[in-house]
Coordinates of C-alpha atoms and ligand atoms in Angstrom, one line a residue:
Chain A
X2 CA -29.4 14.1 -16.6
X3 CA -31.6 16.9 -17.8
X4 CA -29.6 19.4 -16.6
X5 CA -27.7 22.1 -18.8
X6 CA -24.0 22.9 -18.4
X7 CA -23.1 26.3 -17.2
X8 CA -21.6 27.0 -20.6
X9 CA -24.7 26.0 -23.0
X10 CA -26.9 28.1 -20.3
X11 CA -25.0 31.6 -20.7
X12 CA -23.2 31.2 -24.0
X13 CA -24.5 34.1 -25.4
X14 CA -25.0 36.2 -21.6
X15 CA -22.9 39.2 -21.5
X16 CA -21.5 40.5 -18.5
X17 CA -23.6 43.8 -18.5
X18 CA -26.8 41.8 -19.1
X19 CA -30.1 43.6 -17.6
X20 CA -30.8 41.2 -15.1
X21 CA -30.2 37.4 -14.1
X22 CA -28.5 35.8 -16.6
X23 CA -24.7 37.6 -16.2
X24 CA -21.9 36.4 -14.9
X25 CA -23.0 37.1 -11.3
X26 CA -25.6 34.3 -11.6
X27 CA -23.6 31.3 -11.4
X28 CA -24.6 28.4 -9.8
X29 CA -23.3 27.7 -5.9
X30 CA -22.5 24.4 -4.7
X31 CA -24.5 23.1 -1.5
X32 CA -23.0 23.5 1.5
X33 CA -22.5 20.2 3.6
X34 CA -22.3 21.3 7.4
X35 CA -22.0 18.6 10.0
X36 CA -19.9 16.4 7.5
X37 CA -16.2 17.4 8.1
X38 CA -14.3 17.2 11.2
X39 CA -13.8 20.6 13.2
X40 CA -10.9 22.5 13.1
X41 CA -10.4 22.6 16.6
X42 CA -10.4 19.0 18.0
X43 CA -8.5 18.3 21.3
X44 CA -8.3 14.9 20.8
X45 CA -5.9 15.5 18.1
X46 CA -3.2 17.5 19.6
X47 CA -1.5 19.0 16.7
X48 CA -5.1 21.3 15.9
X49 CA -4.2 22.9 19.1
X50 CA -2.2 25.8 17.6
X51 CA -3.5 25.5 14.2
X52 CA -7.2 26.2 14.4
X53 CA -8.6 30.0 13.9
X54 CA -10.0 31.0 17.0
X55 CA -12.1 33.7 15.1
X56 CA -15.2 32.0 13.5
X57 CA -15.0 31.4 10.0
X58 CA -16.9 34.3 7.5
X59 CA -19.2 32.5 4.9
X60 CA -17.8 33.0 1.5
X61 CA -20.4 33.4 -1.4
X62 CA -19.9 31.1 -4.1
X63 CA -19.0 33.6 -7.2
X64 CA -16.6 33.0 -10.0
X65 CA -13.6 32.4 -8.7
X66 CA -15.2 29.8 -6.2
X67 CA -17.5 27.8 -9.0
X68 CA -14.4 27.5 -11.2
X69 CA -11.4 25.5 -10.7
X70 CA -8.3 24.1 -12.2
X71 CA -9.3 21.1 -14.7
X72 CA -6.0 19.1 -14.2
X73 CA -6.1 16.1 -16.4
X74 CA -4.4 13.7 -18.6
X75 CA -1.0 15.9 -18.8
X76 CA -0.2 15.8 -15.2
X77 CA 0.2 11.8 -15.0
X78 CA 2.1 9.3 -16.7
X79 CA 1.6 6.0 -18.1
X80 CA 2.3 3.9 -15.1
X81 CA 1.4 6.5 -12.4
X82 CA -2.0 4.4 -11.1
X83 CA -0.1 1.3 -10.3
X84 CA 2.4 1.9 -7.1
X85 CA 3.5 -2.1 -7.8
X86 CA 5.4 -0.7 -10.8
X87 CA 8.1 1.6 -11.8
X88 CA 10.9 -0.3 -9.4
X89 CA 13.7 -3.0 -10.1
X90 CA 11.2 -5.4 -8.3
X91 CA 7.8 -5.8 -6.9
X92 CA 7.1 -4.5 -3.3
X93 CA 6.4 -6.4 -0.4
X94 CA 2.8 -6.9 0.8
X95 CA -0.5 -7.9 -0.3
X96 CA -1.3 -6.7 -3.9
X97 CA -4.7 -4.6 -4.0
X98 CA -6.7 -2.8 -6.4
X99 CA -8.6 0.4 -5.3
X100 CA -11.2 1.6 -7.7
X101 CA -14.8 3.2 -7.5
X102 CA -16.1 6.4 -8.6
X103 CA -15.9 9.9 -8.0
X104 CA -19.7 11.3 -8.1
X105 CA -21.3 14.5 -6.7
X106 CA -24.1 14.6 -4.1
X107 CA -26.5 14.5 -7.0
X108 CA -25.0 11.0 -8.0
X109 CA -23.5 13.1 -11.2
X110 CA -20.0 11.5 -12.1
X111 CA -17.1 13.9 -12.1
X112 CA -15.2 12.7 -15.3
X113 CA -11.7 13.6 -16.1
X114 CA -10.6 14.9 -12.6
X115 CA -7.1 14.5 -11.3
X116 CA -6.8 11.5 -8.2
X117 CA -3.4 11.7 -6.3
X118 CA -3.1 9.4 -3.4
X119 CA 0.0 8.6 -1.2
X120 CA 0.5 5.8 1.1
X121 CA 3.1 3.9 3.9
X122 CA 4.2 0.3 2.3
X123 CA 3.2 -2.9 3.9
X124 CA 4.7 -2.4 7.2
X125 CA 3.4 0.8 7.9
X126 CA 6.5 3.0 6.7
X127 CA 6.3 5.8 4.8
X128 CA 9.1 6.8 2.4
X129 CA 9.8 10.4 4.2
X130 CA 12.7 11.9 6.1
X131 CA 10.2 12.6 9.0
X132 CA 9.0 9.2 9.4
X133 CA 11.8 7.0 11.5
X134 CA 9.8 4.2 13.2
X135 CA 11.6 0.7 13.6
X136 CA 9.9 -0.7 10.4
X137 CA 12.1 -1.1 7.1
X138 CA 11.6 0.8 3.9
X139 CA 11.2 -1.1 0.8
X140 CA 13.4 -0.5 -1.9
X141 CA 10.4 -1.3 -4.2
X142 CA 7.6 1.0 -3.2
X143 CA 7.5 5.0 -3.0
X144 CA 3.8 5.1 -2.2
X145 CA 2.6 7.5 -4.5
X146 CA -0.1 7.8 -7.4
X147 CA -2.0 9.4 -10.0
X148 CA -4.7 8.9 -12.1
X149 CA -7.7 10.7 -14.0
X150 CA -11.2 9.5 -13.8
X151 CA -13.0 8.5 -17.0
X152 CA -15.9 9.7 -18.5
X153 CA -18.4 8.0 -15.9
X154 CA -15.9 9.1 -13.3
X155 CA -14.3 5.9 -13.0
X156 CA -10.6 5.8 -11.5
X157 CA -8.7 2.8 -10.4
X158 CA -5.1 2.0 -8.4
X159 CA -2.8 -1.0 -7.8
X160 CA -0.9 -1.0 -5.1
X161 CA -0.2 -3.0 -1.8
X162 CA -2.2 -2.7 1.2
X163 CA -0.6 -0.2 3.4
X164 CA 0.5 -1.3 7.0
X165 CA -0.7 0.8 10.5
X166 CA 1.7 2.8 12.2
X167 CA 2.3 4.1 15.7
X168 CA 2.5 8.3 16.3
X169 CA 3.0 10.2 19.4
X170 CA -0.3 11.5 19.8
X171 CA -1.7 9.7 22.8
X172 CA -0.4 6.8 24.8
X173 CA 0.1 3.7 22.4
X174 CA -1.2 5.5 19.4
X175 CA -1.8 3.9 16.3
X176 CA -3.3 4.6 13.2
X177 CA -5.4 2.5 11.3
X178 CA -4.2 1.4 7.5
X179 CA -5.2 4.0 5.4
X180 CA -4.9 5.6 1.6
X181 CA -4.6 9.4 1.7
X182 CA -6.5 10.7 -1.6
X183 CA -6.5 14.3 -2.9
X184 CA -9.4 15.3 -5.3
X185 CA -10.4 18.5 -7.0
X186 CA -13.9 18.1 -8.8
X187 CA -14.3 21.0 -11.1
X188 CA -14.7 23.7 -8.8
X189 CA -12.4 25.4 -6.0
X190 CA -15.3 24.6 -4.1
X191 CA -15.1 21.1 -4.5
X192 CA -11.8 20.5 -3.5
X193 CA -11.5 17.5 -1.3
X194 CA -8.4 15.9 0.7
X195 CA -9.3 12.8 2.7
X196 CA -8.1 9.3 3.9
X197 CA -9.7 6.0 3.0
X198 CA -10.0 2.9 5.3
X199 CA -10.1 -0.7 5.6
X200 CA -13.4 -2.7 6.7
X201 CA -12.9 -3.9 10.0
X202 CA -9.8 -1.9 11.4
X203 CA -9.5 -3.2 15.0
X204 CA -7.8 0.5 15.6
X205 CA -10.7 2.8 14.8
X206 CA -11.9 3.4 18.3
X207 CA -8.5 5.0 19.2
X208 CA -8.2 7.2 16.7
X209 CA -8.6 11.0 16.5
X210 CA -9.1 11.5 13.0
X211 CA -11.5 8.8 12.8
X212 CA -13.2 9.8 15.8
X213 CA -13.1 13.6 14.7
X214 CA -15.8 13.4 12.2
X215 CA -19.0 14.0 13.8
X216 CA -21.4 11.8 12.6
X217 CA -20.7 7.9 12.9
X218 CA -22.6 7.3 9.7
X219 CA -20.2 9.7 7.6
X220 CA -17.3 8.2 9.3
X221 CA -18.2 4.7 7.7
X222 CA -18.1 6.4 3.9
X223 CA -14.5 6.6 4.5
X224 CA -14.3 2.6 4.4
X225 CA -13.6 1.1 1.2
X226 CA -15.7 -2.2 0.7
X227 CA -14.2 -5.3 0.1
X228 CA -15.4 -6.6 -3.8
X229 CA -14.9 -10.1 -4.5
X230 CA -16.5 -9.7 -8.1
X231 CA -13.5 -7.6 -8.7
X232 CA -10.9 -9.7 -6.9
X233 CA -8.2 -11.0 -9.5
X234 CA -7.9 -14.9 -9.1
X235 CA -4.2 -15.4 -8.2
X236 CA -3.4 -11.4 -8.3
X237 CA -4.9 -8.9 -6.0
X238 CA -7.6 -8.1 -3.5
X239 CA -10.3 -5.8 -4.6
X240 CA -11.2 -2.8 -2.6
X241 CA -14.4 -0.7 -4.0
X242 CA -14.7 3.1 -2.7
X243 CA -17.1 5.6 -4.1
X244 CA -16.1 9.4 -3.1
X245 CA -18.5 12.2 -3.0
X246 CA -17.8 15.8 -3.6
X247 CA -20.3 18.8 -3.0
X248 CA -23.1 19.0 -5.5
X249 CA -24.3 22.1 -7.1
X250 CA -27.4 24.2 -5.9
X251 CA -30.6 23.4 -7.9
X252 CA -31.3 26.9 -9.1
X253 CA -29.0 29.9 -10.1
X254 CA -28.4 31.8 -7.2
X255 CA -28.7 35.7 -7.0
X256 CA -26.1 36.4 -4.7
X257 CA -27.2 39.4 -2.0
X258 CA -24.3 41.1 -1.6
X259 CA -24.7 41.4 2.2
X260 CA -22.6 38.2 3.7
X261 CA -23.3 37.2 6.9
X262 CA -20.9 36.2 9.8
X263 CA -21.1 32.7 10.9
X264 CA -21.1 33.5 14.7
Chain B
X18 CA -29.0 13.2 -2.9
X19 CA -25.8 11.6 -1.8
X20 CA -24.0 12.7 1.7
X21 CA -20.2 13.8 0.8
X22 CA -17.3 12.2 1.5
X23 CA -15.6 13.7 5.0
X24 CA -12.3 15.6 4.9
X25 CA -9.2 14.0 6.4
X26 CA -6.1 15.9 7.3
X27 CA -3.0 15.7 4.7
X28 CA -0.6 14.6 7.8
X29 CA 3.1 15.0 8.3
X30 CA 3.5 12.9 5.4
X31 CA 2.0 15.4 2.4
X32 CA 5.4 15.8 0.6
X33 CA 5.0 12.5 -0.6
X34 CA 2.0 12.7 -2.8
X35 CA 1.2 16.6 -3.3
X36 CA 4.2 18.6 -4.3
X37 CA 4.6 18.7 -8.2
X38 CA 8.1 20.1 -9.9
X39 CA 5.9 22.7 -11.4
X40 CA 3.6 23.2 -8.9
X41 CA 4.6 26.6 -7.4
X42 CA 4.4 28.0 -11.3
X43 CA 0.8 29.0 -12.0
X44 CA 2.3 31.0 -14.6
X45 CA 5.1 28.8 -16.8
X46 CA 8.7 29.2 -15.1
X47 CA 10.6 32.0 -16.8
X48 CA 7.4 33.4 -18.5
X49 CA 7.3 37.7 -18.5
X50 CA 4.9 39.5 -16.6
X51 CA 4.8 37.1 -13.7
X52 CA 5.1 38.2 -10.2
X53 CA 6.2 36.1 -7.0
X54 CA 3.5 35.8 -3.9
X55 CA 5.4 34.8 -1.2
X56 CA 4.3 34.1 2.4
X57 CA 5.1 32.3 5.5
X58 CA 2.7 30.2 7.4
X59 CA 3.1 30.3 11.4
X60 CA 0.6 28.9 14.3
X61 CA -0.7 30.0 17.2
X62 CA 2.6 30.3 19.0
X63 CA 4.2 32.3 15.9
X64 CA 6.3 29.1 15.0
X65 CA 6.7 28.9 11.6
X66 CA 4.8 25.8 10.2
X67 CA 6.9 23.5 7.9
X68 CA 4.0 20.8 7.1
X69 CA 1.8 23.0 5.5
X70 CA 0.7 22.9 1.7
X71 CA -0.8 26.2 0.1
X72 CA -2.9 26.1 -3.3
X73 CA -3.9 29.1 -5.2
X74 CA -6.5 29.6 -7.7
X75 CA -7.4 32.9 -9.4
X76 CA -8.4 35.1 -12.8
X77 CA -5.8 36.0 -15.4
X78 CA -5.3 40.0 -15.8
X79 CA -8.3 40.1 -17.8
X80 CA -10.3 38.7 -15.1
X81 CA -11.1 35.6 -16.9
X82 CA -11.1 31.8 -16.2
X83 CA -10.2 28.9 -18.3
X84 CA -13.2 27.2 -17.3
X85 CA -16.6 26.4 -18.8
X86 CA -18.6 27.4 -15.7
X87 CA -17.9 30.9 -16.4
X88 CA -20.9 31.9 -17.9
X89 CA -18.6 34.5 -20.1
X90 CA -16.9 31.6 -21.8
X91 CA -13.8 29.6 -21.0
X92 CA -10.5 31.9 -21.9
X93 CA -7.3 30.2 -22.2
X94 CA -3.8 32.0 -21.9
X95 CA -0.8 30.7 -23.1
X96 CA 1.4 29.3 -19.9
X97 CA -1.1 30.6 -17.7
X98 CA -2.7 27.7 -15.4
X99 CA -4.0 29.7 -12.7
X100 CA -3.6 27.5 -10.2
X101 CA -0.5 27.0 -7.8
X102 CA 0.7 24.6 -5.3
X103 CA 3.5 25.1 -3.1
X104 CA 4.5 23.0 0.4
X105 CA 6.2 25.5 3.0
X106 CA 9.6 25.0 3.8
X107 CA 11.4 24.4 7.0
X108 CA 11.0 28.1 8.0
X109 CA 7.0 27.9 6.8
X110 CA 7.7 29.5 3.6
X111 CA 6.0 29.2 0.3
X112 CA 5.8 31.2 -2.9
X113 CA 3.9 30.7 -6.3
X114 CA 4.8 32.5 -9.5
X115 CA 1.8 33.9 -11.3
X116 CA 0.2 36.9 -12.8
X117 CA -1.7 39.4 -10.8
X118 CA -5.6 39.0 -11.6
X119 CA -7.9 41.5 -12.7
X120 CA -11.2 42.4 -11.3
X121 CA -14.0 39.6 -11.7
X122 CA -17.9 40.2 -12.0
X123 CA -19.2 39.7 -8.5
X124 CA -23.1 39.4 -7.1
X125 CA -25.6 41.0 -8.9
X126 CA -26.7 44.1 -7.5
X127 CA -30.0 44.3 -5.7
X128 CA -32.4 46.4 -3.8
X129 CA -31.0 45.2 -0.4
X130 CA -27.7 45.8 -1.6
X131 CA -27.9 49.2 -3.8
X132 CA -24.4 49.5 -4.4
X133 CA -23.1 51.7 -7.1
X134 CA -24.6 49.6 -9.8
X135 CA -28.0 49.9 -7.9
X136 CA -30.9 47.5 -8.2
X137 CA -30.3 47.0 -12.3
X138 CA -28.9 43.7 -11.8
X139 CA -25.6 44.6 -13.1
X140 CA -22.7 43.0 -11.2
X141 CA -20.6 44.5 -9.1
X142 CA -17.0 44.0 -9.3
X143 CA -14.9 42.3 -7.2
X144 CA -11.4 43.8 -6.7
X145 CA -8.6 41.5 -7.7
X146 CA -8.2 38.5 -5.8
X147 CA -6.6 34.8 -5.3
X148 CA -8.5 32.1 -3.6
X149 CA -6.0 30.1 -1.2
X150 CA -6.3 26.8 0.7
X151 CA -4.3 26.0 3.4
X152 CA -3.6 22.2 4.0
X153 CA -1.5 21.2 7.0
X154 CA -0.8 18.4 9.8
X155 CA -3.0 19.2 12.2
X156 CA -5.6 20.8 10.3
X157 CA -8.5 18.0 10.0
X158 CA -10.1 20.1 7.1
X159 CA -8.6 22.6 4.7
X160 CA -9.2 26.3 5.7
X161 CA -9.9 29.1 2.8
X162 CA -8.6 32.4 2.5
X163 CA -8.3 35.5 -0.2
X164 CA -5.4 37.4 -1.2
X165 CA -6.0 40.9 -2.2
X166 CA -3.4 43.5 -3.8
X167 CA -2.0 46.6 -1.8
X168 CA -2.1 48.9 -5.1
X169 CA -5.8 48.1 -5.4
X170 CA -7.6 50.5 -2.7
X171 CA -10.3 52.0 -4.4
X172 CA -11.5 48.4 -5.8
X173 CA -10.7 47.2 -2.4
X174 CA -13.1 49.6 -0.9
X175 CA -16.0 48.4 -3.1
X176 CA -15.3 44.6 -3.1
X177 CA -18.4 42.9 -1.7
X178 CA -16.3 40.2 0.4
X179 CA -13.7 42.6 1.6
X180 CA -16.1 45.0 2.5
X181 CA -18.2 42.7 4.4
X182 CA -15.5 42.4 6.8
X183 CA -16.6 44.7 9.5
X184 CA -13.2 45.3 11.5
X185 CA -10.3 46.8 9.5
X186 CA -7.5 44.9 11.3
X187 CA -9.4 41.8 10.3
X188 CA -9.7 43.2 6.5
X189 CA -5.9 44.2 6.5
X190 CA -5.1 40.4 7.0
X191 CA -6.4 39.6 3.6
X192 CA -4.4 42.4 1.6
X193 CA -0.3 41.4 0.5
X194 CA 2.1 43.9 0.7
X195 CA 4.4 44.9 -2.1
X196 CA 7.8 43.6 -2.5
X197 CA 10.5 43.6 -4.7
X198 CA 9.6 40.9 -7.1
X199 CA 5.7 40.9 -6.3
X200 CA 3.8 40.5 -3.1
X201 CA 3.8 39.1 0.4
X202 CA 0.8 37.4 2.1
X203 CA 1.9 35.8 5.5
X204 CA -1.1 33.5 7.0
X205 CA -1.8 33.3 10.5
X206 CA -3.6 29.8 11.7
X207 CA -4.3 31.3 15.1
X208 CA -4.1 34.1 17.3
X209 CA -2.5 37.5 17.2
X210 CA -3.3 38.6 13.8
X211 CA -5.3 35.7 13.0
X212 CA -5.7 36.0 9.4
X213 CA -9.5 35.8 8.4
X214 CA -10.5 32.3 6.7
X215 CA -13.7 32.0 5.0
X216 CA -16.7 29.2 5.4
X217 CA -16.6 27.9 1.6
Ligands
FE2_5 FE1 -1.0 8.7 6.5

């Protein structure tokens, strides 16, 4: 990789070093404008009262932003990656595995990082007091999973394919089948919560979550790929999905004190 | 370079996947010296937001992080995670038990900025602060803000991030108020008294 770690680079630096390599000289993370949905998106009605009206202020990446919680094995149990277990019986639905890698924008794996997921059951019903549409709960499915990536950034879950479900955002509104994902990376700046979709879903066209992503190519990055090589005979279909978090600035950046307004 | 993965909302059912029993305890439950940081999330109509999740990340009281990317080295403090996570309740309320952070080195001085340290390169200290993420149904991406402390007036006045915000009433949205067991930091997503949010 040819890139020193921050710890190795600056192990001997003092906070009051005369210049450069001090505690203020930290690598920031490259911003990724245009990738994420806007906070104000009228097609998703609930954004109306929940988006800031003033422009965001640019926050430089200082120590609090380039560090973050390193949550690992102590947060997960041995069965947490398998959503089909831990109940009296097996859940209804199509058994699948979802696996892939967590990478940064430079293609480097993000190892030993916590990945959390939650989802509806095979019929499209969440085990949640707020979900009451006429679709049965499955006594053998809770719909929550956790794992930690390995040294190469790989993760894997076993679950059932979630169903689509209706909601009240617009006339005859249905969410495409999806699994919610939560990722930490190694810095507060890299935190990401998103949703993974399935290829060829006929419901994308009317889904404001999907359409809120401005770049159609970026939308496609939320779609897992059916992976026949990893599909297990007489057991489970495989879907592969890689997640890319923000990458580091290529040079140590000496922050200017003057911040700019975004407007 | 790989293009990054877009954000999506946590949606209305975030409570299935994200809360942890020990989530609100950035400092271990029962550990001495802790303070409760509490607040309410409200929307543009002033209504409480009952389906939000707050996450906090901060330095310890000496301004250190348990993280290898801090050039001063990682410092682990017993019982202190530095990270808190709490869903809002039916009244939009959240709470995190933590230690008040210490000051943290900020940007290096530069000619353009000639603060108290001048162009020597010596970092200007940031006032004690806590970084906050807000996730909610109706938010397609998290928003980020910062908590500052009411008993740090002098440090707040010198803080490079806080002092970059020109309007006093906007700055004021980032300063918590003192309470009996800690601090209160309300988050207004929109409108009157709207919290200052950052592009991170
Ligand atoms: Fe969902």
